[in-house]
PDB file of C-alpha atoms and ligand atoms in Angstrom:
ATOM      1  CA  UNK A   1       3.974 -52.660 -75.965  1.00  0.00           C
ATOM      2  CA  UNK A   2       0.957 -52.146 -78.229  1.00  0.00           C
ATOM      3  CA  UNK A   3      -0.016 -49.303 -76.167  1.00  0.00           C
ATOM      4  CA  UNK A   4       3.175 -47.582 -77.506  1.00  0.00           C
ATOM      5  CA  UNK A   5       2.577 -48.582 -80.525  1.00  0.00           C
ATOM      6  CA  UNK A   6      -1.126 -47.637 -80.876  1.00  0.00           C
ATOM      7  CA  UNK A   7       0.205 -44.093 -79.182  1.00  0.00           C
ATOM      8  CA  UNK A   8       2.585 -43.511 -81.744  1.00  0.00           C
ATOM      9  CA  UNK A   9       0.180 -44.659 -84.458  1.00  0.00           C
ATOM     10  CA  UNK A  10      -2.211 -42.144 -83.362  1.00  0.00           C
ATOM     11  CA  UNK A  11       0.052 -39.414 -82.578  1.00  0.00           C
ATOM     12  CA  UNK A  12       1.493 -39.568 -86.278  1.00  0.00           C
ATOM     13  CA  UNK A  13      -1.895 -39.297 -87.225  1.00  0.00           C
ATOM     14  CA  UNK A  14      -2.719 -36.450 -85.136  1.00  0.00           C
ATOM     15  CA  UNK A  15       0.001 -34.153 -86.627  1.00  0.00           C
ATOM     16  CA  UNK A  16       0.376 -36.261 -90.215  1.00  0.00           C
ATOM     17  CA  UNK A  17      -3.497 -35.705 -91.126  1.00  0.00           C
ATOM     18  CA  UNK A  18      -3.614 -31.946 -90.692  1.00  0.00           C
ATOM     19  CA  UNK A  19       0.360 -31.287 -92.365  1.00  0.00           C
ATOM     20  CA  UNK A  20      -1.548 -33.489 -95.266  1.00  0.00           C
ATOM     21  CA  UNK A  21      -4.649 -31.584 -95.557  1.00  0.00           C
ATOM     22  CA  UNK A  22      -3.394 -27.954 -94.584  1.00  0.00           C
ATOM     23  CA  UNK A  23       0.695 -27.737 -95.591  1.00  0.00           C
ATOM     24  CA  UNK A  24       0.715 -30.446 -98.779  1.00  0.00           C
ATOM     25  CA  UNK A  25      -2.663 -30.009 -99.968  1.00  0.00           C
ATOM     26  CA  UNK A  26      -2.212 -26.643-100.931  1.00  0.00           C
ATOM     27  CA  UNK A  27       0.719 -26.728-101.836  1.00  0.00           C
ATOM     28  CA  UNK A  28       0.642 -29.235-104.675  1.00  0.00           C
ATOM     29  CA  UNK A  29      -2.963 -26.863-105.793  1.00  0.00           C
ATOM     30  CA  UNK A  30      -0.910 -23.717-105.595  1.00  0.00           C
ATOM     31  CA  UNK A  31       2.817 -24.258-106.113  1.00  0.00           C
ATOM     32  CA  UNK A  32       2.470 -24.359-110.252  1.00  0.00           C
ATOM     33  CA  UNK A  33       0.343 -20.941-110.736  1.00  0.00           C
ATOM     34  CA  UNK A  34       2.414 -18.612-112.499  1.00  0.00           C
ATOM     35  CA  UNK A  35       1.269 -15.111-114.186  1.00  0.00           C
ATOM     36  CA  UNK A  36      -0.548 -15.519-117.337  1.00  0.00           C
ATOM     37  CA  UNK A  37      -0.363 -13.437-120.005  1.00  0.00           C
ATOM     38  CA  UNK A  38      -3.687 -11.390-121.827  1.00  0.00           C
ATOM     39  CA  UNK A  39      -3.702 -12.930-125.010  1.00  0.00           C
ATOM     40  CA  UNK A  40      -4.139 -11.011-128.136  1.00  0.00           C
ATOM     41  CA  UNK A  41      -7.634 -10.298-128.398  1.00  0.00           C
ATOM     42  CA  UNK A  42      -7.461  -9.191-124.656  1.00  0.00           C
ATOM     43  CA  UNK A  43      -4.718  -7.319-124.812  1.00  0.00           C
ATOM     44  CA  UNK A  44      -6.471  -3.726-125.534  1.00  0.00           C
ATOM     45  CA  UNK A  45      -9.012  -4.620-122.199  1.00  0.00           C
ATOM     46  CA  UNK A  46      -5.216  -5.302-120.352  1.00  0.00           C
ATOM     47  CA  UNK A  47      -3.858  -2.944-118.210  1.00  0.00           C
ATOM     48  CA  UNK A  48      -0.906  -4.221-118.371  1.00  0.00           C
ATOM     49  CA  UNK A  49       0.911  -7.645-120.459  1.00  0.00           C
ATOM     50  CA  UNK A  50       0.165 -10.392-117.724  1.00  0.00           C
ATOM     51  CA  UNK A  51      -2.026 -11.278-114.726  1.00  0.00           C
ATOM     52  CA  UNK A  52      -1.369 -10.319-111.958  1.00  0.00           C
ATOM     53  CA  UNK A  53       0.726  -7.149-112.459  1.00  0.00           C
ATOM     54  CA  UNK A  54       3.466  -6.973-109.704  1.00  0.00           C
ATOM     55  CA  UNK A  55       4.565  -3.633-107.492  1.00  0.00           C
ATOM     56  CA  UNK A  56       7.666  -2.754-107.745  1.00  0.00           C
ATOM     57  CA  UNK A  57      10.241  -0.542-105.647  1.00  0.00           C
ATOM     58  CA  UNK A  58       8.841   1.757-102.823  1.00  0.00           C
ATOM     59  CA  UNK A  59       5.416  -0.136-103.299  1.00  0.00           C
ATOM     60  CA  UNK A  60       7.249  -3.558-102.456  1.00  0.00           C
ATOM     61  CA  UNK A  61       8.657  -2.074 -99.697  1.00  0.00           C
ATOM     62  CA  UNK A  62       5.453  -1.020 -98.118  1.00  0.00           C
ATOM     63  CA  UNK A  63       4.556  -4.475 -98.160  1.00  0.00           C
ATOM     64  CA  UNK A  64       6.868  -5.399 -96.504  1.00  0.00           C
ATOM     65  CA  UNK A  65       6.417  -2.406 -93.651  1.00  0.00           C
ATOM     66  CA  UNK A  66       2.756  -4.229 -94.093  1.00  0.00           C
ATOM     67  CA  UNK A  67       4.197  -7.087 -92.802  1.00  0.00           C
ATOM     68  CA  UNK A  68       6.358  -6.325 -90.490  1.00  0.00           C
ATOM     69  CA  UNK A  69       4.026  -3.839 -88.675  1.00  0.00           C
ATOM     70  CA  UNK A  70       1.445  -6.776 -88.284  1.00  0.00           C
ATOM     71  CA  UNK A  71      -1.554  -5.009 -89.957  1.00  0.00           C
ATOM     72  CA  UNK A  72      -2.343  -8.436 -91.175  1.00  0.00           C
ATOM     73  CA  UNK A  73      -3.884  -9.236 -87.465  1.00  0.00           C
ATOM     74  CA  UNK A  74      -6.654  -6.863 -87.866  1.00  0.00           C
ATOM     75  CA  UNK A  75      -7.051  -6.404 -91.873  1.00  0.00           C
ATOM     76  CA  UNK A  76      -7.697  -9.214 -94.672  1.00  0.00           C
ATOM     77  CA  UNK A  77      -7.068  -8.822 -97.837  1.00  0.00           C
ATOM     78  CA  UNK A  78      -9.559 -11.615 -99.127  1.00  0.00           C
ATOM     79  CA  UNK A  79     -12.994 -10.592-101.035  1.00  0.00           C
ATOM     80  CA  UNK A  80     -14.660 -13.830 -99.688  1.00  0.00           C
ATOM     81  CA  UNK A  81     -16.603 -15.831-102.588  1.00  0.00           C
ATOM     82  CA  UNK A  82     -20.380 -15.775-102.010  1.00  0.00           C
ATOM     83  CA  UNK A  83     -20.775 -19.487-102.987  1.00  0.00           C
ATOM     84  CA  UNK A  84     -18.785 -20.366-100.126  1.00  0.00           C
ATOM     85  CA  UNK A  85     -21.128 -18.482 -97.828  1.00  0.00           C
ATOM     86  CA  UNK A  86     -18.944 -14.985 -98.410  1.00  0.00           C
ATOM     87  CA  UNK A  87     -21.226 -11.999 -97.633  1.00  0.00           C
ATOM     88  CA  UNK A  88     -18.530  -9.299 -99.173  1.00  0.00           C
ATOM     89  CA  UNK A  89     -20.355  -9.122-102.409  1.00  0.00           C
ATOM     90  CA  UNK A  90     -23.681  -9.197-101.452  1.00  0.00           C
ATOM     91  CA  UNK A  91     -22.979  -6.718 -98.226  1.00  0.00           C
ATOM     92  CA  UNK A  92     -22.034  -4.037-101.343  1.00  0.00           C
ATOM     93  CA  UNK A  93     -25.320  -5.155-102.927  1.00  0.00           C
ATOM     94  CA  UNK A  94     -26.951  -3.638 -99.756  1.00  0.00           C
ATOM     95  CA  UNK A  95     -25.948  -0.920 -98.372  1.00  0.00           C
ATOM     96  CA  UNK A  96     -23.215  -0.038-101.691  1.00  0.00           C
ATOM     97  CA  UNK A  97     -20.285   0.669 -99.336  1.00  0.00           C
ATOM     98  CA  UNK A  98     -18.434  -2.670 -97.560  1.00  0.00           C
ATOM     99  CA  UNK A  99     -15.745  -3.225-100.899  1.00  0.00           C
ATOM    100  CA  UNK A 100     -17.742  -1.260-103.164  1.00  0.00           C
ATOM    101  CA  UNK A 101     -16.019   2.195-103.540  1.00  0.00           C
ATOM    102  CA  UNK A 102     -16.062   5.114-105.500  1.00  0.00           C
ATOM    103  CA  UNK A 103     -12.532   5.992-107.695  1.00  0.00           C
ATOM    104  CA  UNK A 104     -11.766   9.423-109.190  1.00  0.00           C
ATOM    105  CA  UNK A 105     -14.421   9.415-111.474  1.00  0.00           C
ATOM    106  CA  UNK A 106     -17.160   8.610-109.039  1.00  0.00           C
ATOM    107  CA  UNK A 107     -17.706   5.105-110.481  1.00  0.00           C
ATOM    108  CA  UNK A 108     -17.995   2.013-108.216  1.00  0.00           C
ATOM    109  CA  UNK A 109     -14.886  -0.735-108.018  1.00  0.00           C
ATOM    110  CA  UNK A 110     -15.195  -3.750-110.574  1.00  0.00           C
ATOM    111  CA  UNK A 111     -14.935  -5.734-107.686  1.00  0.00           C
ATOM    112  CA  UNK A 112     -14.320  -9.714-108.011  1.00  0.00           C
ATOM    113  CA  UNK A 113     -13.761 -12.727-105.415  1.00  0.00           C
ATOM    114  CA  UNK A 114     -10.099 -12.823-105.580  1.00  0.00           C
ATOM    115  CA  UNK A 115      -8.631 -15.925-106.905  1.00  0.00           C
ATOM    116  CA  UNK A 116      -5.152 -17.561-105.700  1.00  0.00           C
ATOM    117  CA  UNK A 117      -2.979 -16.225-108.518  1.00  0.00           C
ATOM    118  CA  UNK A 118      -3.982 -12.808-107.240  1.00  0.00           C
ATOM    119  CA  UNK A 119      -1.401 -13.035-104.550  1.00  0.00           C
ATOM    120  CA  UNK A 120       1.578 -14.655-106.945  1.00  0.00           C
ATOM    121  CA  UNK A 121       3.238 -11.522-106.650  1.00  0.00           C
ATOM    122  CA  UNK A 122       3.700 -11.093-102.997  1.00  0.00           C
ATOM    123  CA  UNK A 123       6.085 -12.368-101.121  1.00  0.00           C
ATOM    124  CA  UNK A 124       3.816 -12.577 -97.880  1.00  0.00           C
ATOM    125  CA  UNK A 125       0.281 -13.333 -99.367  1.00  0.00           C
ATOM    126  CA  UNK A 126      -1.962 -11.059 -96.670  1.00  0.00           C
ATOM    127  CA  UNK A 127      -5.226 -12.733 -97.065  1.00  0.00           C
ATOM    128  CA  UNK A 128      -5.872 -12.667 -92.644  1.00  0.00           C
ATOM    129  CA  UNK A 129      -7.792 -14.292 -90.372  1.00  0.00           C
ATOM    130  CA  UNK A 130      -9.802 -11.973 -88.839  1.00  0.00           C
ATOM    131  CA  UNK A 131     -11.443  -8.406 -89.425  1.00  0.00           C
ATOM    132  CA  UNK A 132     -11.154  -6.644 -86.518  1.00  0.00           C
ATOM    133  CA  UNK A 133     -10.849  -3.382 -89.059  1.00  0.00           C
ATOM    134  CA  UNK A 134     -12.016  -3.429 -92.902  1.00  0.00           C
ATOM    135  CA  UNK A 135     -10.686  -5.053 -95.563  1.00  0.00           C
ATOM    136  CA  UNK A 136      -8.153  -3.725 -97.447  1.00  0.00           C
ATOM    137  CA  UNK A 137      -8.297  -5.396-100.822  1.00  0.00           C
ATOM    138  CA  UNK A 138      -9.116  -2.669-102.200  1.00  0.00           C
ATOM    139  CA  UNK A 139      -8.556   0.481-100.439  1.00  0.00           C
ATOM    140  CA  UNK A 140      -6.742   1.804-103.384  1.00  0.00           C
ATOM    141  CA  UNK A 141     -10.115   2.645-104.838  1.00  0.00           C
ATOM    142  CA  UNK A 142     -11.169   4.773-101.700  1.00  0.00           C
ATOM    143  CA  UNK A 143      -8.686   7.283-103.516  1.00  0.00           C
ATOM    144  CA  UNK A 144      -8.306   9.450 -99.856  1.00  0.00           C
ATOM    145  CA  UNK A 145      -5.383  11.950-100.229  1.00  0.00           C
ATOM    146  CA  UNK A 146      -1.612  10.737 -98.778  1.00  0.00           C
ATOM    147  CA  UNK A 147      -2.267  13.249 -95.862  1.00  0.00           C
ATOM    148  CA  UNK A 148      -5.297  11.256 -94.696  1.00  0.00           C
ATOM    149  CA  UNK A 149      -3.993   7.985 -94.652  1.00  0.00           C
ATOM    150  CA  UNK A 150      -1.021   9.220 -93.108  1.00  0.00           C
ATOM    151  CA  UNK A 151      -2.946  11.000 -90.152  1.00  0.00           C
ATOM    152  CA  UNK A 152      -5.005   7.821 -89.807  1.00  0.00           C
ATOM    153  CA  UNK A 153      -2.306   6.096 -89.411  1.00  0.00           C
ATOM    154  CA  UNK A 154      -0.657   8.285 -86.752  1.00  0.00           C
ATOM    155  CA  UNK A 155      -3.568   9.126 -84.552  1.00  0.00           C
ATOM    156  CA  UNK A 156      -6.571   6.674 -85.941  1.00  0.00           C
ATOM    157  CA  UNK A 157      -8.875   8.183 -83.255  1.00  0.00           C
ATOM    158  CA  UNK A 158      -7.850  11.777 -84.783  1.00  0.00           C
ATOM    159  CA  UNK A 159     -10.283  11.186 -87.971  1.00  0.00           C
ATOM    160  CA  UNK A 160     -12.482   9.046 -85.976  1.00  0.00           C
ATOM    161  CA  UNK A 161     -13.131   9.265 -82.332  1.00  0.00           C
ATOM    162  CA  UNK A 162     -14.676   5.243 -82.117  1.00  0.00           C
ATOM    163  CA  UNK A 163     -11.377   4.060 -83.601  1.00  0.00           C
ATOM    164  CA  UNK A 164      -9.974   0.904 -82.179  1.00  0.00           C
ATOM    165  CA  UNK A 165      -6.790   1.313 -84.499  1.00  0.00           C
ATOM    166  CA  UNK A 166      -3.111   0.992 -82.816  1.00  0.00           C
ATOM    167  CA  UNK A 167      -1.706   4.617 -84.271  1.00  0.00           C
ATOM    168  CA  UNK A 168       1.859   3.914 -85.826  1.00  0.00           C
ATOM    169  CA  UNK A 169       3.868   6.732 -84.337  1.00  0.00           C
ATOM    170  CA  UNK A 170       6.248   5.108 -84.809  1.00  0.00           C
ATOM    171  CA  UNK A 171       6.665   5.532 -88.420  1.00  0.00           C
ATOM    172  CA  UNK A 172       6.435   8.858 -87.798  1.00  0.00           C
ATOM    173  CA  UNK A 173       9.229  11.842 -86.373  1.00  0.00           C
ATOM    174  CA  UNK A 174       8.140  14.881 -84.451  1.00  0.00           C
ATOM    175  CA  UNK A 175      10.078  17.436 -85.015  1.00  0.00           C
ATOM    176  CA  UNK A 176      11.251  21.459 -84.953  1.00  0.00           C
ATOM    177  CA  UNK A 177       8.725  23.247 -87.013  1.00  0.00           C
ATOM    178  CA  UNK A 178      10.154  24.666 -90.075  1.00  0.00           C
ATOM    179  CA  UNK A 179      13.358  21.927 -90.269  1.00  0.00           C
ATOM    180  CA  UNK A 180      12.534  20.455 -93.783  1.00  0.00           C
ATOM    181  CA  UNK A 181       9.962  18.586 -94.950  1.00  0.00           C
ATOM    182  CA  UNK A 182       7.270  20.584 -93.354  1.00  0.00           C
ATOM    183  CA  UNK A 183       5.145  20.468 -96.024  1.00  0.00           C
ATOM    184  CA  UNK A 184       4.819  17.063 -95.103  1.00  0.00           C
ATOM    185  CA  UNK A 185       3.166  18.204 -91.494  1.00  0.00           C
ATOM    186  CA  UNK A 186       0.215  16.444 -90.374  1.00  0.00           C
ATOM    187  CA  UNK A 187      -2.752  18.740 -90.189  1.00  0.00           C
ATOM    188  CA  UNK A 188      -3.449  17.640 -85.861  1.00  0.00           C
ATOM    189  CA  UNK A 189      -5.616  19.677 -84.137  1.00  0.00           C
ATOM    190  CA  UNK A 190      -6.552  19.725 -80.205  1.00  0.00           C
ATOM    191  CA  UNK A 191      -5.145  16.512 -78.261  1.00  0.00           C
ATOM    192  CA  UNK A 192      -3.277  14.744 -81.048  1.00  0.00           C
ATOM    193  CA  UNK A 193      -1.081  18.156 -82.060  1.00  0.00           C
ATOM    194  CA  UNK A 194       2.457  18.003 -80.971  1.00  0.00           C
ATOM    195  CA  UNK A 195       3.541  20.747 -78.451  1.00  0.00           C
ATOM    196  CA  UNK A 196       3.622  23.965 -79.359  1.00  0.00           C
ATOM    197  CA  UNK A 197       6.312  25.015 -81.838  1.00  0.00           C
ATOM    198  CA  UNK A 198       6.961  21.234 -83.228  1.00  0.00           C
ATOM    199  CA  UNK A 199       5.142  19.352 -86.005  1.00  0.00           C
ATOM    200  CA  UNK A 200       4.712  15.539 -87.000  1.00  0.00           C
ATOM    201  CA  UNK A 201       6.213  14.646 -90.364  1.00  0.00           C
ATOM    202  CA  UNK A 202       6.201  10.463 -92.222  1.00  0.00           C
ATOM    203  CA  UNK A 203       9.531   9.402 -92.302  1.00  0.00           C
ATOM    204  CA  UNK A 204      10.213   7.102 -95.525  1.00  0.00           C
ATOM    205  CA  UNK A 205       9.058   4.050 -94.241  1.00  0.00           C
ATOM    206  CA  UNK A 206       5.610   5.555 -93.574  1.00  0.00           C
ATOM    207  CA  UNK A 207       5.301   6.837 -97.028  1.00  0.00           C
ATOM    208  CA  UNK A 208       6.395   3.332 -98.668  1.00  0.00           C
ATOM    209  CA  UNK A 209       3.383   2.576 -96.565  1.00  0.00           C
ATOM    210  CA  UNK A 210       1.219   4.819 -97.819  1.00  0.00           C
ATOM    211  CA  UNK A 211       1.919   4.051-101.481  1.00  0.00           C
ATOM    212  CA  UNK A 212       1.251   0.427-100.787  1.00  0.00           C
ATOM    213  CA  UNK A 213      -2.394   0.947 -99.238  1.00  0.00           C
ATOM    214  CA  UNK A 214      -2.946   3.221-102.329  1.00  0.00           C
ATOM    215  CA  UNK A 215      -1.785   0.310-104.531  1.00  0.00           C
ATOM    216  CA  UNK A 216      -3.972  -2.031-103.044  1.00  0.00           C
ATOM    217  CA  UNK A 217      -6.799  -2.645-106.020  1.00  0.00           C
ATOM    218  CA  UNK A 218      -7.063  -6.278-106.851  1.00  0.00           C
ATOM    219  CA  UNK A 219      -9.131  -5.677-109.660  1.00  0.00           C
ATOM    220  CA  UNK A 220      -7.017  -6.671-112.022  1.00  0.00           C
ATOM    221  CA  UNK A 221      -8.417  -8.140-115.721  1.00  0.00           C
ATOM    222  CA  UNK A 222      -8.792 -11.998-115.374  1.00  0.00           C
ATOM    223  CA  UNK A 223      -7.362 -13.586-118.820  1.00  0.00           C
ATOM    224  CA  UNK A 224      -9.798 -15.487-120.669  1.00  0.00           C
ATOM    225  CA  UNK A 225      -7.541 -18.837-120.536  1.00  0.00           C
ATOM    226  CA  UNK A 226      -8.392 -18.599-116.591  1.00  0.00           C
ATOM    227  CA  UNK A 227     -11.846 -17.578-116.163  1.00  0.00           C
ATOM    228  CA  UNK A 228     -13.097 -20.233-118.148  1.00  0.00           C
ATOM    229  CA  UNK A 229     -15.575 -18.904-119.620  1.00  0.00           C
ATOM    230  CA  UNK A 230     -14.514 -18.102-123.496  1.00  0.00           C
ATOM    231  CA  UNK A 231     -15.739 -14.626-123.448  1.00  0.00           C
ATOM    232  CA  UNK A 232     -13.755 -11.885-122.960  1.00  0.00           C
ATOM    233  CA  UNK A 233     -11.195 -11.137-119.893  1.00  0.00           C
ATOM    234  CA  UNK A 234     -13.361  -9.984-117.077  1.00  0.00           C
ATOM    235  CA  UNK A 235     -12.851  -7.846-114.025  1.00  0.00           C
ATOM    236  CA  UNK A 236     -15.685  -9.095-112.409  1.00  0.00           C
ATOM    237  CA  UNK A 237     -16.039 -13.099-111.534  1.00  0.00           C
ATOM    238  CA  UNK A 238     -19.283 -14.956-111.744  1.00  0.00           C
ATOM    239  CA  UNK A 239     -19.856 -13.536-108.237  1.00  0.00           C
ATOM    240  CA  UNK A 240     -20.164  -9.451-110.237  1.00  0.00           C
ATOM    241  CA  UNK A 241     -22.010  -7.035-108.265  1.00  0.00           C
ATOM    242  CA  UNK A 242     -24.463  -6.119-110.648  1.00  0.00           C
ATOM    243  CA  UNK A 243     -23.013  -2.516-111.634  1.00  0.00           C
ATOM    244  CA  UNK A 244     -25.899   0.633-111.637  1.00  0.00           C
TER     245      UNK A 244
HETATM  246  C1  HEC B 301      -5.715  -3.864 -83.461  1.00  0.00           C
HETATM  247  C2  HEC B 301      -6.276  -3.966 -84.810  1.00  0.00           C
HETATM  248  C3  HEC B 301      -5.660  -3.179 -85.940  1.00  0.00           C
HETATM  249  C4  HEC B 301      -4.366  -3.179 -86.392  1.00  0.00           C
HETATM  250  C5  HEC B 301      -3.175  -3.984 -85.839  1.00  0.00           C
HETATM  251  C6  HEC B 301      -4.330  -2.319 -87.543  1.00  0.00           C
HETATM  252  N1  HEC B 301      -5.581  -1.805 -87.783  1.00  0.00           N
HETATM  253 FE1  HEC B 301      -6.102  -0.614 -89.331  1.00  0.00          FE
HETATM  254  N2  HEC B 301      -8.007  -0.462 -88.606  1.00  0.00           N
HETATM  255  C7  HEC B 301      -8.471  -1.139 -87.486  1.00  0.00           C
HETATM  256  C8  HEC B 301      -9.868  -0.742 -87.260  1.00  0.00           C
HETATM  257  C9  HEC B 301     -10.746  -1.246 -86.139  1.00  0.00           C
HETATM  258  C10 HEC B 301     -10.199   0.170 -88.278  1.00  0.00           C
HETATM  259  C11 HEC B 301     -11.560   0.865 -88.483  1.00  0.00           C
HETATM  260  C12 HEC B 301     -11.652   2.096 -87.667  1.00  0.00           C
HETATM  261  C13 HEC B 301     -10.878   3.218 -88.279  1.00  0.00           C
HETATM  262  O1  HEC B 301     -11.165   3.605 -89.419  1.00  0.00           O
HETATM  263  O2  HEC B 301      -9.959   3.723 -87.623  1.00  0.00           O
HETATM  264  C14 HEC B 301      -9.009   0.328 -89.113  1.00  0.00           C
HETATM  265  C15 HEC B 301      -8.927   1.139 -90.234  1.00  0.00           C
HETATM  266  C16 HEC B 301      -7.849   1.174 -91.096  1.00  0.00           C
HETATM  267  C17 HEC B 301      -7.805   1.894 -92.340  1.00  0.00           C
HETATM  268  C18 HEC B 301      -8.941   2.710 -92.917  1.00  0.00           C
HETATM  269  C19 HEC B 301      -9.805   1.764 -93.697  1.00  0.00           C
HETATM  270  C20 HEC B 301     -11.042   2.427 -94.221  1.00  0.00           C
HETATM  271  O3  HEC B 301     -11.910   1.693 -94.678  1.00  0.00           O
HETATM  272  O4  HEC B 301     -11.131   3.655 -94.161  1.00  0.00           O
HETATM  273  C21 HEC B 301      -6.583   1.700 -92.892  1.00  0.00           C
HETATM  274  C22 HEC B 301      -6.060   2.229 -94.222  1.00  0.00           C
HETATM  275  C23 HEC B 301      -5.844   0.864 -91.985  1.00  0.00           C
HETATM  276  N3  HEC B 301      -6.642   0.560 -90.908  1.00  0.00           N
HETATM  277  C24 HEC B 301      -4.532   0.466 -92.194  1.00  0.00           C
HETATM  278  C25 HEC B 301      -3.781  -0.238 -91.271  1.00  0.00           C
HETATM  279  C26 HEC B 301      -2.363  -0.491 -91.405  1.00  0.00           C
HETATM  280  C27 HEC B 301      -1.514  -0.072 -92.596  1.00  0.00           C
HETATM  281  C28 HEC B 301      -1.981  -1.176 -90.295  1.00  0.00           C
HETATM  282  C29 HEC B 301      -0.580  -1.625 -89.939  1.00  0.00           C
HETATM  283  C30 HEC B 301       0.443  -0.574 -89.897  1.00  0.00           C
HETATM  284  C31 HEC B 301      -3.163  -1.373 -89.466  1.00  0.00           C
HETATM  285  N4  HEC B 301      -4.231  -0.782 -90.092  1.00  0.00           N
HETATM  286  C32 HEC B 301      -3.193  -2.056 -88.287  1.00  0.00           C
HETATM  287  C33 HEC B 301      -7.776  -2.020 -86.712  1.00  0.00           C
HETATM  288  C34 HEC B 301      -6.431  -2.298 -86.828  1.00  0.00           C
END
């Protein structure tokens, strides 16, 4: 008899300690954050009237292609804090690519360690487990043309030959050259062309795809009431890259 008791004892620890400290832990941290608003001072450093700004329409859709599609196995979307042992920041430091990349004007990403409220937005939060390809954070601010991403996404190996990247023809439709939307084609050469007289062109749920990768810049002011600090809203954390 006290076996079965000390067995069930145990095995409601077993399963009770780890729903504690993973499921109900976090959840009583995380289940008040709401978006904050800039306040006034702020509000000319804002991009927009709150923090985080959501994505609407064929943006929210991608994320959910996102999803679906499982990129999340191979990509994070977590800049990992370098007090917790996080190399992200200090990797840019080095060699100035990993997260750090150059927008339209040539200047490097305000990157910041992400913090949870970064995420309030999305229905699926896609922070990963593993990086078997880059993080994608902030791909936004890698500001390649449609037609790239769209190619690397069809044929990965096309742009580069050492890919390990599933391509997602399936988002794609091969098709009759010259039967609309042709100036969507993708520019394949050699092996990854279609056969001769027939071109590859997105269908719409590759290019709700496409504008969510391009959205992807979590860069977004901090408010003041958040980062604690009483100076103004930052872009970059305590963690900043120090900017050249
Ligand atoms: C099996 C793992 C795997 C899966 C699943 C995967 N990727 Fe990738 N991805 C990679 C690897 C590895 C690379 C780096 C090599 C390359 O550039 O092709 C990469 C590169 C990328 C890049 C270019 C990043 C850069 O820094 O240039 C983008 C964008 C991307 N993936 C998007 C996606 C999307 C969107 C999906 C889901 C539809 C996806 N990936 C699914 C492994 C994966």
């Amino acid at each position: 008899m006290t076996q079965i008791r000390s067995f069930i004892i145990l095995l409601a620890i077993t399963f009770g300690l780890p729903w504690f400290a993973l499921i109900l832990m976090p959840h009583m941290s995380f289940k008040d954050l709401a978006a904050t608003p800039y306040s006034e001072d702020e509000l000319e450093l804002a991009d927009g009237s709150s923090y985080p700004p959501g994505g609407a329409g064929r943006v929210a859709n991608g994320h959910a292609i996102y999803t679906a599609e499982g990129c999340a196995y191979c990509h994070t979307q977590m800049v990992r804090p370098s007090d917790q042992l996080g190399t992200d920041l200090w990797r840019d430091e080095w060699n100035g690519r990993g997260l750090d990349w150059e927008g339209d004007e040539g200047k490097p990403a305000p990157i910041r360690t992400l913090r949870p409220e970064d995420y309030l937005e999305e229905t699926v939060a896609h922070l990963g487990i593993q990086r078997t390809g880059p993080d994608l954070s902030n791909f936004g601010w890698r500001n390649l043309s449609e037609t790239q991403i769209h190619q690397s996404l069809y044929s990965p190996r096309s742009l580069n030959g050492r890919s390990n990247m599933p391509g997602y023809k399936n988002l794609y439709r091969v098709q009759r050259k010259g039967s609309g939307a042709g100036s969507k084609a993708l520019p394949l050469e050699g092996e990854f062309a279609p056969k001769e007289g027939y071109e590859v062109v997105p269908t719409p749920r590759a290019d709700a795809l496409v504008s969510y990768l391009k959205s992807l810049r979590k860069d977004h002011l901090v408010p003041k009431s958040l980062s604690g600090k009483g100076t103004a809203a930052t872009a970059a954390g305590d963690d900043a890259v120090p900017q050249s």
